[in-house]
CSV table of C-alpha atoms in Angstrom, one decimal:
chain,number,residue,atom,x,y,z
A,1,UNK,CA,120.7,62.0,47.5
A,2,UNK,CA,123.7,59.8,48.2
A,3,UNK,CA,121.9,57.0,46.4
A,4,UNK,CA,122.0,59.0,43.2
A,5,UNK,CA,125.4,59.2,41.7
A,6,UNK,CA,124.2,61.7,39.0
A,7,UNK,CA,123.5,64.2,41.7
A,8,UNK,CA,126.7,63.5,43.7
A,9,UNK,CA,129.1,63.8,40.6
A,10,UNK,CA,128.4,67.5,39.9
A,11,UNK,CA,128.7,68.5,43.5
A,12,UNK,CA,132.2,66.8,43.6
A,13,UNK,CA,133.2,68.7,40.5
A,14,UNK,CA,132.0,72.0,42.0
A,15,UNK,CA,133.8,71.5,45.3
A,16,UNK,CA,137.2,70.2,44.1
A,17,UNK,CA,140.1,71.6,46.1
A,18,UNK,CA,143.7,71.0,45.0
A,19,UNK,CA,146.9,71.1,47.1
A,20,UNK,CA,149.8,73.5,46.3
A,21,UNK,CA,151.8,72.1,43.4
A,22,UNK,CA,155.1,73.6,42.2
A,23,UNK,CA,154.8,71.6,39.1
A,24,UNK,CA,151.4,72.8,38.2
A,25,UNK,CA,150.8,76.1,40.1
A,26,UNK,CA,147.7,76.7,37.9
A,27,UNK,CA,145.8,74.1,40.0
A,28,UNK,CA,145.5,76.7,42.7
A,29,UNK,CA,143.0,78.7,40.6
A,30,UNK,CA,139.7,77.7,42.3
A,31,UNK,CA,137.3,80.0,40.5
A,32,UNK,CA,136.0,77.0,38.6
A,33,UNK,CA,137.9,73.8,39.8
A,34,UNK,CA,136.7,71.5,37.1
A,35,UNK,CA,137.7,73.8,34.3
A,36,UNK,CA,141.0,74.2,36.0
A,37,UNK,CA,141.5,70.5,36.2
A,38,UNK,CA,140.7,69.7,32.5
A,39,UNK,CA,142.8,72.7,31.3
A,40,UNK,CA,145.7,71.5,33.4
A,41,UNK,CA,145.4,68.1,31.8
A,42,UNK,CA,145.4,69.6,28.3
A,43,UNK,CA,148.6,71.5,29.3
A,44,UNK,CA,150.1,68.2,30.5
A,45,UNK,CA,149.3,66.5,27.2
A,46,UNK,CA,150.7,69.4,25.1
A,47,UNK,CA,153.9,69.5,27.1
A,48,UNK,CA,154.4,65.8,26.7
A,49,UNK,CA,153.8,66.1,23.0
A,50,UNK,CA,156.3,68.9,22.8
A,51,UNK,CA,153.8,71.5,21.7
A,52,UNK,CA,154.9,75.0,22.4
A,53,UNK,CA,153.4,78.3,21.2
A,54,UNK,CA,155.9,78.4,18.4
A,55,UNK,CA,154.9,74.9,17.4
A,56,UNK,CA,151.7,76.2,15.9
A,57,UNK,CA,153.7,77.6,13.1
A,58,UNK,CA,153.8,74.0,11.9
A,59,UNK,CA,150.2,73.0,12.5
A,60,UNK,CA,150.3,69.7,10.6
A,61,UNK,CA,153.0,68.4,12.8
A,62,UNK,CA,151.4,69.8,16.0
A,63,UNK,CA,148.1,68.2,15.3
A,64,UNK,CA,149.6,64.9,14.5
A,65,UNK,CA,151.8,64.8,17.6
A,66,UNK,CA,149.1,65.8,20.1
A,67,UNK,CA,146.8,63.2,18.6
A,68,UNK,CA,149.4,60.5,19.0
A,69,UNK,CA,149.9,61.6,22.7
A,70,UNK,CA,146.1,61.4,23.3
A,71,UNK,CA,145.9,57.9,21.9
A,72,UNK,CA,148.8,56.8,24.1
A,73,UNK,CA,147.4,58.4,27.3
A,74,UNK,CA,143.7,57.4,26.7
A,75,UNK,CA,144.5,53.7,26.0
A,76,UNK,CA,143.2,52.7,29.4
A,77,UNK,CA,140.7,49.8,29.9
A,78,UNK,CA,137.7,51.0,31.8
A,79,UNK,CA,137.9,54.6,30.9
A,80,UNK,CA,134.4,55.5,29.5
A,81,UNK,CA,134.4,56.0,25.7
A,82,UNK,CA,132.4,59.3,26.0
A,83,UNK,CA,135.0,60.6,28.5
A,84,UNK,CA,137.8,59.7,26.2
A,85,UNK,CA,136.0,61.4,23.2
A,86,UNK,CA,135.3,64.6,25.4
A,87,UNK,CA,139.0,64.8,26.4
A,88,UNK,CA,140.2,64.4,22.7
A,89,UNK,CA,137.7,66.9,21.5
A,90,UNK,CA,138.9,69.3,24.2
A,91,UNK,CA,142.6,69.0,23.4
A,92,UNK,CA,141.9,69.4,19.6
A,93,UNK,CA,139.5,72.4,20.2
A,94,UNK,CA,142.3,74.0,22.4
A,95,UNK,CA,144.7,73.6,19.5
A,96,UNK,CA,142.3,75.3,17.1
A,97,UNK,CA,141.3,78.0,19.6
A,98,UNK,CA,137.7,76.8,19.3
A,99,UNK,CA,136.3,78.6,22.4
A,100,UNK,CA,132.6,77.6,21.7
A,101,UNK,CA,133.4,73.9,21.7
A,102,UNK,CA,135.6,74.2,24.8
A,103,UNK,CA,132.8,76.0,26.7
A,104,UNK,CA,130.4,73.2,25.7
A,105,UNK,CA,132.8,70.6,27.0
A,106,UNK,CA,133.5,72.4,30.3
A,107,UNK,CA,129.8,72.1,31.0
A,108,UNK,CA,129.7,68.5,30.0
A,109,UNK,CA,132.6,67.6,32.3
A,110,UNK,CA,130.9,69.4,35.2
A,111,UNK,CA,127.8,67.1,34.8
A,112,UNK,CA,125.4,69.5,33.2
A,113,UNK,CA,122.3,67.7,32.3
A,114,UNK,CA,122.2,68.2,28.5
A,115,UNK,CA,123.5,66.7,25.3
A,116,UNK,CA,126.3,68.5,23.4
A,117,UNK,CA,127.6,68.1,19.9
A,118,UNK,CA,131.3,68.3,19.0
A,119,UNK,CA,132.9,68.3,15.5
A,120,UNK,CA,133.5,64.7,14.4
A,121,UNK,CA,136.8,65.9,12.7
A,122,UNK,CA,138.2,66.5,16.2
A,123,UNK,CA,137.9,62.7,16.9
A,124,UNK,CA,139.7,61.5,13.8
A,125,UNK,CA,143.3,61.0,12.9
A,126,UNK,CA,144.2,64.5,11.8
A,127,UNK,CA,145.2,65.4,8.3
A,128,UNK,CA,147.0,68.5,9.4
A,129,UNK,CA,145.4,71.3,11.4
A,130,UNK,CA,142.6,72.1,8.9
A,131,UNK,CA,139.2,73.7,9.2
A,132,UNK,CA,136.3,71.4,10.0
A,133,UNK,CA,135.2,70.2,6.5
A,134,UNK,CA,132.8,67.3,7.1
A,135,UNK,CA,130.3,69.4,8.9
A,136,UNK,CA,129.3,66.3,10.9
A,137,UNK,CA,129.0,66.3,14.7
A,138,UNK,CA,129.2,63.7,17.4
A,139,UNK,CA,126.6,63.7,20.1
A,140,UNK,CA,127.9,63.3,23.7
A,141,UNK,CA,125.2,62.3,26.1
A,142,UNK,CA,125.3,63.9,29.6
A,143,UNK,CA,126.7,62.1,32.5
A,144,UNK,CA,123.6,60.6,34.1
A,145,UNK,CA,122.3,57.6,36.1
A,146,UNK,CA,123.9,55.0,34.0
A,147,UNK,CA,127.2,56.7,33.5
A,148,UNK,CA,127.9,58.7,36.7
A,149,UNK,CA,129.8,56.0,38.5
A,150,UNK,CA,132.2,55.3,35.7
A,151,UNK,CA,132.6,59.1,35.3
A,152,UNK,CA,133.6,59.4,38.9
A,153,UNK,CA,136.3,56.7,38.2
A,154,UNK,CA,137.4,58.7,35.1
A,155,UNK,CA,137.5,61.9,37.2
A,156,UNK,CA,139.7,60.2,39.7
A,157,UNK,CA,142.0,59.0,36.9
A,158,UNK,CA,142.1,62.6,35.6
A,159,UNK,CA,143.1,63.9,39.0
A,160,UNK,CA,146.1,61.5,39.2
A,161,UNK,CA,147.0,62.4,35.6
A,162,UNK,CA,147.8,66.0,36.6
A,163,UNK,CA,150.1,64.9,39.4
A,164,UNK,CA,147.8,64.6,42.5
A,165,UNK,CA,147.9,61.4,44.6
A,166,UNK,CA,144.1,60.9,44.7
A,167,UNK,CA,140.8,62.2,45.9
A,168,UNK,CA,139.7,62.6,49.5
A,169,UNK,CA,135.9,62.6,49.4
A,170,UNK,CA,134.2,63.9,52.6
A,171,UNK,CA,130.4,63.4,53.0
A,172,UNK,CA,128.9,65.3,55.9
A,173,UNK,CA,125.5,64.9,57.7
A,174,UNK,CA,125.0,61.2,56.8
A,175,UNK,CA,122.3,61.3,59.5
A,176,UNK,CA,120.0,63.0,56.9
A,177,UNK,CA,119.4,59.4,55.7
A,178,UNK,CA,117.4,58.8,58.8
A,179,UNK,CA,114.9,61.4,57.8
A,180,UNK,CA,113.7,59.3,54.8
A,181,UNK,CA,110.2,58.3,55.6
A,182,UNK,CA,110.1,54.9,53.8
A,183,UNK,CA,112.2,52.1,55.2
A,184,UNK,CA,112.9,50.8,51.7
A,185,UNK,CA,114.4,54.2,50.7
A,186,UNK,CA,116.6,54.2,53.8
A,187,UNK,CA,117.8,50.7,52.9
A,188,UNK,CA,118.5,51.8,49.3
A,189,UNK,CA,120.5,54.7,50.5
A,190,UNK,CA,122.5,52.5,53.0
A,191,UNK,CA,123.1,50.1,50.1
A,192,UNK,CA,124.4,52.9,48.0
A,193,UNK,CA,126.6,54.1,50.7
A,194,UNK,CA,128.1,50.7,51.1
A,195,UNK,CA,128.9,50.6,47.4
A,196,UNK,CA,130.7,53.9,47.7
A,197,UNK,CA,132.7,52.6,50.6
A,198,UNK,CA,133.6,49.4,48.6
A,199,UNK,CA,134.6,51.4,45.7
A,200,UNK,CA,137.3,53.4,47.6
A,201,UNK,CA,140.6,51.7,46.9
A,202,UNK,CA,139.3,49.3,44.3
A,203,UNK,CA,140.7,48.8,40.8
A,204,UNK,CA,138.8,51.7,39.3
A,205,UNK,CA,139.0,53.8,42.3
A,206,UNK,CA,142.5,53.5,43.6
A,207,UNK,CA,143.5,56.6,45.4
A,208,UNK,CA,140.0,57.4,46.6
A,209,UNK,CA,139.7,57.9,50.3
A,210,UNK,CA,136.1,58.3,51.7
A,211,UNK,CA,135.3,60.1,55.0
A,212,UNK,CA,131.8,60.1,56.4
A,213,UNK,CA,130.5,62.2,59.2
A,214,UNK,CA,127.4,61.3,61.2
A,215,UNK,CA,125.9,61.7,64.6
A,216,UNK,CA,126.5,58.9,67.2
A,217,UNK,CA,123.0,57.7,66.9
A,218,UNK,CA,123.6,56.5,63.3
A,219,UNK,CA,126.1,54.0,64.7
A,220,UNK,CA,124.1,53.0,67.8
A,221,UNK,CA,120.5,53.0,66.8
A,222,UNK,CA,119.5,49.5,65.5
A,223,UNK,CA,117.4,51.1,62.8
A,224,UNK,CA,120.4,52.7,61.0
A,225,UNK,CA,124.0,51.4,60.5
A,226,UNK,CA,123.5,48.3,62.8
A,227,UNK,CA,120.6,47.3,60.6
A,228,UNK,CA,122.9,46.9,57.7
A,229,UNK,CA,125.9,44.9,58.9
A,230,UNK,CA,127.6,44.9,55.5
A,231,UNK,CA,128.1,48.7,55.8
A,232,UNK,CA,128.8,48.8,59.5
A,233,UNK,CA,131.6,46.3,59.3
A,234,UNK,CA,133.2,48.3,56.5
A,235,UNK,CA,133.4,51.6,58.3
A,236,UNK,CA,136.4,52.4,60.6
A,237,UNK,CA,136.2,55.1,63.2
A,238,UNK,CA,138.6,57.9,63.1
A,239,UNK,CA,140.1,58.0,66.6
A,240,UNK,CA,139.1,56.0,69.6
A,241,UNK,CA,138.0,58.6,72.0
A,242,UNK,CA,134.8,60.7,72.3
A,243,UNK,CA,135.2,64.4,71.8
A,244,UNK,CA,133.3,65.7,74.9
A,245,UNK,CA,134.1,69.3,73.7
A,246,UNK,CA,131.9,68.7,70.7
A,247,UNK,CA,128.6,67.5,72.1
A,248,UNK,CA,125.6,66.8,69.7
A,249,UNK,CA,122.5,68.7,70.6
A,250,UNK,CA,119.3,67.9,68.8
A,251,UNK,CA,117.6,71.3,68.6
A,252,UNK,CA,114.6,69.9,66.9
A,253,UNK,CA,113.7,67.7,69.8
A,254,UNK,CA,114.1,70.6,72.2
A,255,UNK,CA,113.4,73.7,70.1
A,256,UNK,CA,114.5,77.1,71.4
A,257,UNK,CA,111.9,79.6,72.6
A,258,UNK,CA,111.6,83.2,71.2
A,259,UNK,CA,113.5,84.6,74.2
A,260,UNK,CA,116.4,82.1,73.7
A,261,UNK,CA,116.6,82.9,70.0
A,262,UNK,CA,116.9,86.6,70.8
A,263,UNK,CA,119.7,85.8,73.1
A,264,UNK,CA,121.5,84.0,70.3
A,265,UNK,CA,121.0,87.1,68.1
A,266,UNK,CA,122.4,89.5,70.7
A,267,UNK,CA,125.4,87.3,71.2
A,268,UNK,CA,126.2,87.5,67.5
A,269,UNK,CA,125.8,91.3,67.7
A,270,UNK,CA,128.3,91.4,70.7
A,271,UNK,CA,130.9,89.3,68.7
A,272,UNK,CA,130.4,91.6,65.7
A,273,UNK,CA,130.9,94.6,67.8
A,274,UNK,CA,134.2,93.3,69.1
A,275,UNK,CA,135.4,92.7,65.5
A,276,UNK,CA,134.2,95.9,63.9
A,277,UNK,CA,133.5,98.5,66.7
A,278,UNK,CA,130.3,99.9,68.2
A,279,UNK,CA,129.4,101.9,65.1
A,280,UNK,CA,128.9,98.7,63.1
A,281,UNK,CA,126.1,97.5,65.4
A,282,UNK,CA,124.6,100.6,66.9
A,283,UNK,CA,121.6,100.4,64.5
A,284,UNK,CA,120.7,96.9,65.8
A,285,UNK,CA,117.9,97.6,68.3
A,286,UNK,CA,115.7,95.1,70.2
A,287,UNK,CA,113.0,95.9,67.7
A,288,UNK,CA,115.2,94.8,64.7
A,289,UNK,CA,116.3,91.6,66.5
A,290,UNK,CA,112.7,90.8,67.5
A,291,UNK,CA,111.5,91.2,63.9
A,292,UNK,CA,114.2,89.0,62.5
A,293,UNK,CA,113.6,86.3,65.2
A,294,UNK,CA,109.8,86.2,64.3
A,295,UNK,CA,110.6,86.0,60.6
A,296,UNK,CA,112.9,83.0,61.3
A,297,UNK,CA,110.5,81.2,63.5
A,298,UNK,CA,107.7,81.5,60.9
A,299,UNK,CA,110.0,80.4,58.1
A,300,UNK,CA,109.2,76.9,56.6
A,301,UNK,CA,112.7,76.0,55.5
A,302,UNK,CA,114.0,72.6,56.7
A,303,UNK,CA,117.2,74.2,58.1
A,304,UNK,CA,117.3,74.4,61.9
A,305,UNK,CA,116.0,77.6,63.2
A,306,UNK,CA,119.1,78.6,65.3
A,307,UNK,CA,121.3,78.0,62.2
A,308,UNK,CA,119.0,80.0,60.0
A,309,UNK,CA,118.9,82.8,62.5
A,310,UNK,CA,122.7,83.0,62.7
A,311,UNK,CA,123.1,83.0,59.0
A,312,UNK,CA,120.5,85.8,58.5
A,313,UNK,CA,121.9,87.8,61.4
A,314,UNK,CA,125.4,87.8,60.0
A,315,UNK,CA,124.2,88.5,56.4
A,316,UNK,CA,122.3,91.5,57.6
A,317,UNK,CA,125.3,92.8,59.7
A,318,UNK,CA,127.6,92.4,56.7
A,319,UNK,CA,125.3,93.9,54.2
A,320,UNK,CA,124.7,97.0,56.4
A,321,UNK,CA,128.4,97.5,57.1
A,322,UNK,CA,129.4,97.0,53.4
A,323,UNK,CA,127.0,99.3,51.7
A,324,UNK,CA,126.5,102.2,54.1
A,325,UNK,CA,128.7,105.2,54.9
A,326,UNK,CA,130.2,107.1,51.9
A,327,UNK,CA,133.9,107.8,52.7
A,328,UNK,CA,133.8,105.2,55.5
A,329,UNK,CA,137.1,103.1,55.3
A,330,UNK,CA,134.9,100.1,56.0
A,331,UNK,CA,132.5,100.7,53.2
A,332,UNK,CA,132.0,98.0,50.6
A,333,UNK,CA,133.6,100.1,47.8
A,334,UNK,CA,136.8,100.5,49.8
A,335,UNK,CA,136.9,96.8,50.7
A,336,UNK,CA,136.4,95.9,47.0
A,337,UNK,CA,139.3,98.3,46.0
A,338,UNK,CA,141.6,96.9,48.6
A,339,UNK,CA,140.8,93.3,47.5
């Protein structure tokens, strides 16, 4: 889906991670990173405008000052107009403690695929901090195919506004592009990838660093990166040596047999037993392992069978350990209390 910015943008918003910042310690709240980011930006604007909690005793002055600060900060060529309006509406809604509008805007910033309406009064030069009287609303269209690229540029601008240096964007498993059946779709995806690489460090994307991870075949097979020279010449390898400790094994070309899958499951049980003791795994019989292996082998998910088996095995072990044994110090209830 790398050729579709509208699917890439929400995933970036969902997986944002911020470094430790003494200036803005609130950035370390990762429960909802995009909400954390826009809320931090609003705090920056309010501080620059000299808005403190006690300033709300003079609402006319507070609204006027914050609106002037918004106009000054958002006067940037290339910043999408709907992104500007969303930021202005968020700051004004925050000043009025309008929780409903703020929640709508949070979803919009995260790339939710729906239109939202914000009070038009929030987007006008304020005449004091008054109730919404016009009753009119402004529709903000969702970030989609035509606007996602500009929204990513705006997101990068917003990240730098709160004191971060930029955005490191890591895209894993680029080799998935090779599984596209039609050659023209593969070519379109490679073209889109080349555009992403070109954007990094450009005028609208200064401070964007792009890391791509792919199997060696993508670089060597004439059907992939070598087929599209404009992309291959733009990619620089990280490090010159080959990591022989990290070999690439294609398990789909040489699938594991049932006996080998059972061996993997038993190794996971052994490791779990070392970590949590024999009591945590004594219920895992050969029959239990055999049933799980058969279930995985018959599963139709695209995920590799060994990976799926490992995930299911660990989930099963954790679930059993967490929810059994009343009074057990390792029970889920005790773990939750300790956390």
